[in-house]
mmCIF file with all atom_site columns, C-alpha atoms in Angstrom:
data_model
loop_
_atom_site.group_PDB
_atom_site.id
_atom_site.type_symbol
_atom_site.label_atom_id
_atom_site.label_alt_id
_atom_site.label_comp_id
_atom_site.label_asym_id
_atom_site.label_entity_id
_atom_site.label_seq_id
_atom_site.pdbx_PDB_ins_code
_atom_site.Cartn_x
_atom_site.Cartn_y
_atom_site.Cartn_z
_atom_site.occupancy
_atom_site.B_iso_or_equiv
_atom_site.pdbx_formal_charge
_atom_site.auth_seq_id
_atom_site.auth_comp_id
_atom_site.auth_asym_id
_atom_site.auth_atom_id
_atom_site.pdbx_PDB_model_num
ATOM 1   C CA . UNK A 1 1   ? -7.696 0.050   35.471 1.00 0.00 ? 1   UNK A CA 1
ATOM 2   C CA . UNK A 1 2   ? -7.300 1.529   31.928 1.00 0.00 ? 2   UNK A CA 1
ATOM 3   C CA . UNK A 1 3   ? -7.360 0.188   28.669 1.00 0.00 ? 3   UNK A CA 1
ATOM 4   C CA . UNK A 1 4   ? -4.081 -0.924  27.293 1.00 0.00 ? 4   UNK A CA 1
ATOM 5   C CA . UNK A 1 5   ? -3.889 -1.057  24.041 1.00 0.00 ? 5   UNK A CA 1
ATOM 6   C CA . UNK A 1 6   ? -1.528 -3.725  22.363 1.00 0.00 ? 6   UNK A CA 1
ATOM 7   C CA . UNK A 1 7   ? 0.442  -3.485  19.217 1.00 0.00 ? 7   UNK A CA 1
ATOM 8   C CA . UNK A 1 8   ? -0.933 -5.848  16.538 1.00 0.00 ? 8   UNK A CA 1
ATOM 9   C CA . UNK A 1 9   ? 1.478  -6.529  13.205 1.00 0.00 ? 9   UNK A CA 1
ATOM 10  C CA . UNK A 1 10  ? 0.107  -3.481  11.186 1.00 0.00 ? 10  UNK A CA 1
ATOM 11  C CA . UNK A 1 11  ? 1.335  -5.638  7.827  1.00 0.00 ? 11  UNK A CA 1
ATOM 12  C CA . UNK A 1 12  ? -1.581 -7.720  8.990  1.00 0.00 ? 12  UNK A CA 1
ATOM 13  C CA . UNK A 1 13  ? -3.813 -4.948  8.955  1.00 0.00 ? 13  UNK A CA 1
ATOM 14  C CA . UNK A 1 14  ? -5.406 -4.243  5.425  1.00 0.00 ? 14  UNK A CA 1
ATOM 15  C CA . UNK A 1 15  ? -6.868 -0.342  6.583  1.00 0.00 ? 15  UNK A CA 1
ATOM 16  C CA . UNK A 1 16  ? -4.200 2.120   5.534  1.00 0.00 ? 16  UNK A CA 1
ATOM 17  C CA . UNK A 1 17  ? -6.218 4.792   8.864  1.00 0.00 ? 17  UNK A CA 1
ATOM 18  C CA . UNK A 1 18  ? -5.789 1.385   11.163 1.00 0.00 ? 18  UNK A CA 1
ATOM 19  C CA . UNK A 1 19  ? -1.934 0.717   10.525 1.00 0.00 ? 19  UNK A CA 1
ATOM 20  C CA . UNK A 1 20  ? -0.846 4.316   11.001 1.00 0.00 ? 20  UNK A CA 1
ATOM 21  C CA . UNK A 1 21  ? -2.920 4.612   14.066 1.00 0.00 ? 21  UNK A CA 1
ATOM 22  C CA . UNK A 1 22  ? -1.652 1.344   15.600 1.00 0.00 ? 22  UNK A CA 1
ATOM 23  C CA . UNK A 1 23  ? 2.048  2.186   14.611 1.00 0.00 ? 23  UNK A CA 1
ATOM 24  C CA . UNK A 1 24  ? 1.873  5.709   15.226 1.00 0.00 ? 24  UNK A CA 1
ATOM 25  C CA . UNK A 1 25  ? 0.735  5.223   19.054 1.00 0.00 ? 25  UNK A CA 1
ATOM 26  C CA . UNK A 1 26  ? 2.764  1.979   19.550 1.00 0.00 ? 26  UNK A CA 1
ATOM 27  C CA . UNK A 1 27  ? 6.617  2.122   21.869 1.00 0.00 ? 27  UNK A CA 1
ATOM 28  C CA . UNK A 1 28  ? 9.013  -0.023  19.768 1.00 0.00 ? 28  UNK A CA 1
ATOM 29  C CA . UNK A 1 29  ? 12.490 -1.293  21.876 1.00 0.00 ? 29  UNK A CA 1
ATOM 30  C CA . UNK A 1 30  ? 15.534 -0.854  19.661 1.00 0.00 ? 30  UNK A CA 1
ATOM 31  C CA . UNK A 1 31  ? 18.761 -2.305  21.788 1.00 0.00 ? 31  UNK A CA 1
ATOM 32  C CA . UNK A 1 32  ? 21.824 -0.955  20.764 1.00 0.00 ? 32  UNK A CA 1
ATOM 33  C CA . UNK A 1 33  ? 25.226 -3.395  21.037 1.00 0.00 ? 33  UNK A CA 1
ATOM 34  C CA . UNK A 1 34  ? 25.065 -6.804  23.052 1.00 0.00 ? 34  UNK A CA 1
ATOM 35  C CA . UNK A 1 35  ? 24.274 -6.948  26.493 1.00 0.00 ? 35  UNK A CA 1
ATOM 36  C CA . UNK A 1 36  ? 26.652 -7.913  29.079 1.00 0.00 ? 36  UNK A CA 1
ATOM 37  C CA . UNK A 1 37  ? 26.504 -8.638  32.703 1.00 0.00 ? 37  UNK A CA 1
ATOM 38  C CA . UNK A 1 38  ? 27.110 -5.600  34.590 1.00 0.00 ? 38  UNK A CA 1
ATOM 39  C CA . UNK A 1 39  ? 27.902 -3.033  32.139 1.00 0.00 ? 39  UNK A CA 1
ATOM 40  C CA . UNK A 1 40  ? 26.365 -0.078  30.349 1.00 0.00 ? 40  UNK A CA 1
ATOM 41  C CA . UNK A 1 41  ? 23.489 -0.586  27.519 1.00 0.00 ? 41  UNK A CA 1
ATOM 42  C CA . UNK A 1 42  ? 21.598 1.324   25.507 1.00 0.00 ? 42  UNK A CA 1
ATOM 43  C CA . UNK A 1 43  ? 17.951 0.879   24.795 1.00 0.00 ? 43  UNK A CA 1
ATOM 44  C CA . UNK A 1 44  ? 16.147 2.903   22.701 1.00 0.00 ? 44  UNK A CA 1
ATOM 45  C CA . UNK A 1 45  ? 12.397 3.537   22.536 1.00 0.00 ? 45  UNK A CA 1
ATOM 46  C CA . UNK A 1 46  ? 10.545 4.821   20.212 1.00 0.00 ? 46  UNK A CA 1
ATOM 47  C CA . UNK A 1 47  ? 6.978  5.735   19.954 1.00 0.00 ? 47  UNK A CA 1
ATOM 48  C CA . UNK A 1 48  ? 6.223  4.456   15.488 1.00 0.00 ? 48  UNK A CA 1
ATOM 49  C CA . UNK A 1 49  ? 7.808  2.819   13.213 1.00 0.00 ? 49  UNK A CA 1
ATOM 50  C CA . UNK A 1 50  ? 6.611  3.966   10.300 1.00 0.00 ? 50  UNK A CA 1
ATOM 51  C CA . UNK A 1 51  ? 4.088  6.780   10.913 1.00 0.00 ? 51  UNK A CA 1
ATOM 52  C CA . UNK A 1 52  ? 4.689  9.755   13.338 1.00 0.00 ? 52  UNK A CA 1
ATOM 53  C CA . UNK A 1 53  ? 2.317  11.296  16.027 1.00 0.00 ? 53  UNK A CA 1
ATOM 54  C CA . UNK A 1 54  ? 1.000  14.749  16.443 1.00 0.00 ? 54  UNK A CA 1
ATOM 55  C CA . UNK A 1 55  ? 2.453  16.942  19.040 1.00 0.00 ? 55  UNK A CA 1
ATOM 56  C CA . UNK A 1 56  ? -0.574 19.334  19.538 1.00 0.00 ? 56  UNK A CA 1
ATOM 57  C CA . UNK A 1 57  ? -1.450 21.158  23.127 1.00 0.00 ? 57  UNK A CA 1
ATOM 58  C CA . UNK A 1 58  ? -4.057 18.758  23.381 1.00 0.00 ? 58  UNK A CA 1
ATOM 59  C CA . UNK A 1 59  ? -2.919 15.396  21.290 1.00 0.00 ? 59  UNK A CA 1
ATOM 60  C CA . UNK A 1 60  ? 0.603  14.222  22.214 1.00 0.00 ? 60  UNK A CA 1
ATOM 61  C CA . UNK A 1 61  ? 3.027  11.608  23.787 1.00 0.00 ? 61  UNK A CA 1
ATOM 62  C CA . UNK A 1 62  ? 2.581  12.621  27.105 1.00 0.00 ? 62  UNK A CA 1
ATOM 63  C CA . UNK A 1 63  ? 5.339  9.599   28.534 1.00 0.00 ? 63  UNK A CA 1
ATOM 64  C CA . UNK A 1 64  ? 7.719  6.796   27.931 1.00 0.00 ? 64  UNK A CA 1
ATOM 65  C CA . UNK A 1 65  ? 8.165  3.882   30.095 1.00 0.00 ? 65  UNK A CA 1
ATOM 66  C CA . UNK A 1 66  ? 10.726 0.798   29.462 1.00 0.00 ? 66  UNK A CA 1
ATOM 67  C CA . UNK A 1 67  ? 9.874  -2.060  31.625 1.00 0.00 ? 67  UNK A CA 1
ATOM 68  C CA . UNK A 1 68  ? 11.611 -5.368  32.139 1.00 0.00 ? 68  UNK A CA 1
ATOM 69  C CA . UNK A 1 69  ? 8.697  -8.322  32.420 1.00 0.00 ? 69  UNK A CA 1
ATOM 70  C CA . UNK A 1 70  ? 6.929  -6.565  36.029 1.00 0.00 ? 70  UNK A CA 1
ATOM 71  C CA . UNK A 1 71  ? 10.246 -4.582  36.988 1.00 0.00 ? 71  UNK A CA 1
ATOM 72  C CA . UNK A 1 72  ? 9.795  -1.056  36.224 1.00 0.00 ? 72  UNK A CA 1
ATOM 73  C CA . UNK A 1 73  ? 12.691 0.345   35.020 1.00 0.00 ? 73  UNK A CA 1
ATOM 74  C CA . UNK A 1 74  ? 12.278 3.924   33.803 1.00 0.00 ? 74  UNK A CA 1
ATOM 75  C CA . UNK A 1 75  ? 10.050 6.697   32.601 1.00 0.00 ? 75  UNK A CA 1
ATOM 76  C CA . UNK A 1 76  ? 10.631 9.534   29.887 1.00 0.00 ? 76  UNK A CA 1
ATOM 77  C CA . UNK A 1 77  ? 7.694  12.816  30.217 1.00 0.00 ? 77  UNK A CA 1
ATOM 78  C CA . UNK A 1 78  ? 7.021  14.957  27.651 1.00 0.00 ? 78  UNK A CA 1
ATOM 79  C CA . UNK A 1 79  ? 4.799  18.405  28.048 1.00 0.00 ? 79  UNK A CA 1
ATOM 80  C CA . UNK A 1 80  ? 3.097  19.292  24.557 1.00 0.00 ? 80  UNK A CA 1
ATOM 81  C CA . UNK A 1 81  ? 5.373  21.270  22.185 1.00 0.00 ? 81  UNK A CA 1
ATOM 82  C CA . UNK A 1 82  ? 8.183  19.605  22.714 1.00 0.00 ? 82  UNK A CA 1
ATOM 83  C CA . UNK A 1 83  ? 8.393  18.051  19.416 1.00 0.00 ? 83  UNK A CA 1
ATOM 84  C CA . UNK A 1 84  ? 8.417  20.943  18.052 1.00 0.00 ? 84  UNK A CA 1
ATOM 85  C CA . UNK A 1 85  ? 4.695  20.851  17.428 1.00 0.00 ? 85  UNK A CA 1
ATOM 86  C CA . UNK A 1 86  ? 5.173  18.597  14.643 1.00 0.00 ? 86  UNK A CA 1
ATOM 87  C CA . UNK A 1 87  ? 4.164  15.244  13.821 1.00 0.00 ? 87  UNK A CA 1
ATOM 88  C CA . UNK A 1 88  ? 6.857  13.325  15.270 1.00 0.00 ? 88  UNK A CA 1
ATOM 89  C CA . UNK A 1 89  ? 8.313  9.949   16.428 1.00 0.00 ? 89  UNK A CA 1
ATOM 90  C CA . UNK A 1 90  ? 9.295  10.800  20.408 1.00 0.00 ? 90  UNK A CA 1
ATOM 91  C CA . UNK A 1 91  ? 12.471 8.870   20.814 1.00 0.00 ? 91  UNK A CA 1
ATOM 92  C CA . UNK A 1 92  ? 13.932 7.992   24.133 1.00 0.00 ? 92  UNK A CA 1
ATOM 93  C CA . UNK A 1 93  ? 17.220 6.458   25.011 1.00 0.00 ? 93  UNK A CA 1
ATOM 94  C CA . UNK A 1 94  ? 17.201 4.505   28.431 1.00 0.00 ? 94  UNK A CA 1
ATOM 95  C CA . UNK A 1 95  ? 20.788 3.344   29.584 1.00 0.00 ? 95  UNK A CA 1
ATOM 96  C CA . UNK A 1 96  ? 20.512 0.279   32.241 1.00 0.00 ? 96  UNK A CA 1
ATOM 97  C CA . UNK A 1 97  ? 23.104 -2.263  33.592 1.00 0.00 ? 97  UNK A CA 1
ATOM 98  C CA . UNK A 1 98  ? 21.618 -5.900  32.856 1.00 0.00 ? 98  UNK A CA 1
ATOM 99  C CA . UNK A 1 99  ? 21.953 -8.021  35.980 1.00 0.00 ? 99  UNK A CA 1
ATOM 100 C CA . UNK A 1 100 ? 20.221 -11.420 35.327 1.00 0.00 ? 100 UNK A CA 1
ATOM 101 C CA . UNK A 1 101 ? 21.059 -13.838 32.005 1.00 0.00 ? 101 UNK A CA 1
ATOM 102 C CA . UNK A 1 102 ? 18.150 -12.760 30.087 1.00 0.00 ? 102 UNK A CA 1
ATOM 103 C CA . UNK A 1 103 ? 15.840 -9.558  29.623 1.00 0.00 ? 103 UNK A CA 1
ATOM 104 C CA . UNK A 1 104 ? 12.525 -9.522  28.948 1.00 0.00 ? 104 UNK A CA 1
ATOM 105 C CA . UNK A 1 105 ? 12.265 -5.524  27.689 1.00 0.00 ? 105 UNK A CA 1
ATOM 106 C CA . UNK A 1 106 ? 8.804  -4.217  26.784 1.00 0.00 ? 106 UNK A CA 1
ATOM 107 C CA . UNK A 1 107 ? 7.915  -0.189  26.339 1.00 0.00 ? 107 UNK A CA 1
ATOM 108 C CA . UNK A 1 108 ? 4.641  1.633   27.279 1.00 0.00 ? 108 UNK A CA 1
ATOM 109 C CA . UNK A 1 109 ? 3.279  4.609   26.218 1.00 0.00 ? 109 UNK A CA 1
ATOM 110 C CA . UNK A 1 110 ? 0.702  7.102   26.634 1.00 0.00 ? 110 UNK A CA 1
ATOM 111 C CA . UNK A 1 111 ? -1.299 9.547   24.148 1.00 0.00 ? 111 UNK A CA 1
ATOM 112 C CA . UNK A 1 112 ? -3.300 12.042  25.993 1.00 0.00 ? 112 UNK A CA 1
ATOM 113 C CA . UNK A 1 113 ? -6.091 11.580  23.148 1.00 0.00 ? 113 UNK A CA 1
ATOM 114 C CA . UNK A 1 114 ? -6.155 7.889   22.915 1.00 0.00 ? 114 UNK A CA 1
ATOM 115 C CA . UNK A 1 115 ? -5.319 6.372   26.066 1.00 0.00 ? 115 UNK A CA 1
ATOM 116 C CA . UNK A 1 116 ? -2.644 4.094   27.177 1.00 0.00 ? 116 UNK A CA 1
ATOM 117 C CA . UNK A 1 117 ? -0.183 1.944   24.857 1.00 0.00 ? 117 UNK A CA 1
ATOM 118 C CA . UNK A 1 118 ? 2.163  -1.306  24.954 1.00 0.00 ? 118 UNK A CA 1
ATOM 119 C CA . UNK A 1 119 ? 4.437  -2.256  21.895 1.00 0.00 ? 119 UNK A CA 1
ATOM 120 C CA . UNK A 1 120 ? 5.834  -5.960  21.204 1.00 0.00 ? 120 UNK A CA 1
ATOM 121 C CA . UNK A 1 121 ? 8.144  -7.725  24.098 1.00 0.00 ? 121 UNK A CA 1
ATOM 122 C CA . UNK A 1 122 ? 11.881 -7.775  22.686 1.00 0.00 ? 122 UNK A CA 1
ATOM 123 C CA . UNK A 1 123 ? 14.054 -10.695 24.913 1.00 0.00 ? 123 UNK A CA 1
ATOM 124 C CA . UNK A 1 124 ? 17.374 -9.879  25.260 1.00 0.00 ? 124 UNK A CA 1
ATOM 125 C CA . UNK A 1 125 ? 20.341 -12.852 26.079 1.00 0.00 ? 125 UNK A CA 1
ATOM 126 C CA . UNK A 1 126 ? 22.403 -11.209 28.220 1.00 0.00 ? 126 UNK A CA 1
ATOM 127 C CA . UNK A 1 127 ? 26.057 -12.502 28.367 1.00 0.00 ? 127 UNK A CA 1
ATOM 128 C CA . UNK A 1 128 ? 28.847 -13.054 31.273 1.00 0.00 ? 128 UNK A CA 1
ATOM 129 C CA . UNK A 1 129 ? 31.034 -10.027 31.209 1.00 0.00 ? 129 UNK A CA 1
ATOM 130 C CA . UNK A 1 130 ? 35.348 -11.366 30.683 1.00 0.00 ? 130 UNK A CA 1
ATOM 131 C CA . UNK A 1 131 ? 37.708 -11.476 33.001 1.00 0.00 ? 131 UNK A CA 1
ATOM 132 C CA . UNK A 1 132 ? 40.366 -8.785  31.858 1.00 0.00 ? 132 UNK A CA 1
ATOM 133 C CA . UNK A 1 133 ? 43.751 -10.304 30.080 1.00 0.00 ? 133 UNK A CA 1
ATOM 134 C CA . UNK A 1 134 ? 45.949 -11.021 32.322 1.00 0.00 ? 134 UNK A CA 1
ATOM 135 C CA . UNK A 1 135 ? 43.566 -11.826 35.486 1.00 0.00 ? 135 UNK A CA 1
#
């Protein structure tokens, strides 16, 4: 099993080389509108907050994943050069269709230098989707 490195609050973190290599490695979960019961939503992931990461042939964000507590729910791969070979935040936007009353969203990701990487959990309250006017 590898190493899975966790994000830690980098404000916590007095080491300006620490913070931007914790942030810089570490999948944040943006979600975009309100979640509803059935329908469309947008989750975005990206890989720093504050710092970006190298995309050289040998140090990059090799892939994405968004995961829902153990429920694996997508994956995002990336070859080197694909950030233009500039340091970079890789964004990904995963669309899903919530199904339960509550989310439990977390993001992995993995640098082919330093090994693999999980950012914060974000929970998500999911609401009933409305009957249309009328019904």
């Amino acid at each position: 099993m590898p190493k899975i490195n966790n994000y830690v609050d980098i404000s916590t973190v007095e080491k300006e080389a620490k913070r931007d290599y914790i942030d810089r490695h570490s999948p944040f979960v943006h979600v975009e509108g309100n979640a509803v019961k059935g329908q469309k939503l947008k989750v975005k992931v990206k890989v720093g907050e504050e710092y970006c990461h190298p995309d050289d042939f040998d140090h990059y964000i090799a892939w994405v994943q968004l995961w829902d507590g153990d429920t694996f729910l997508g994956q995002a791969t990336f070859v080197p050069g694909v950030q233009g070979n500039q340091c970079s935040q890789a964004e990904v936007d995963f669309y899903i269709v919530p199904t339960k009353n509550k989310l439990k969203l977390q993001a992995m990701s993995y640098c082919t230098k330093h090994g693999l990487w999980q950012g914060p959990e974000v929970e998500v309250e999911v609401q009933e989707a409305q009957a249309p006017a009328g019904a």
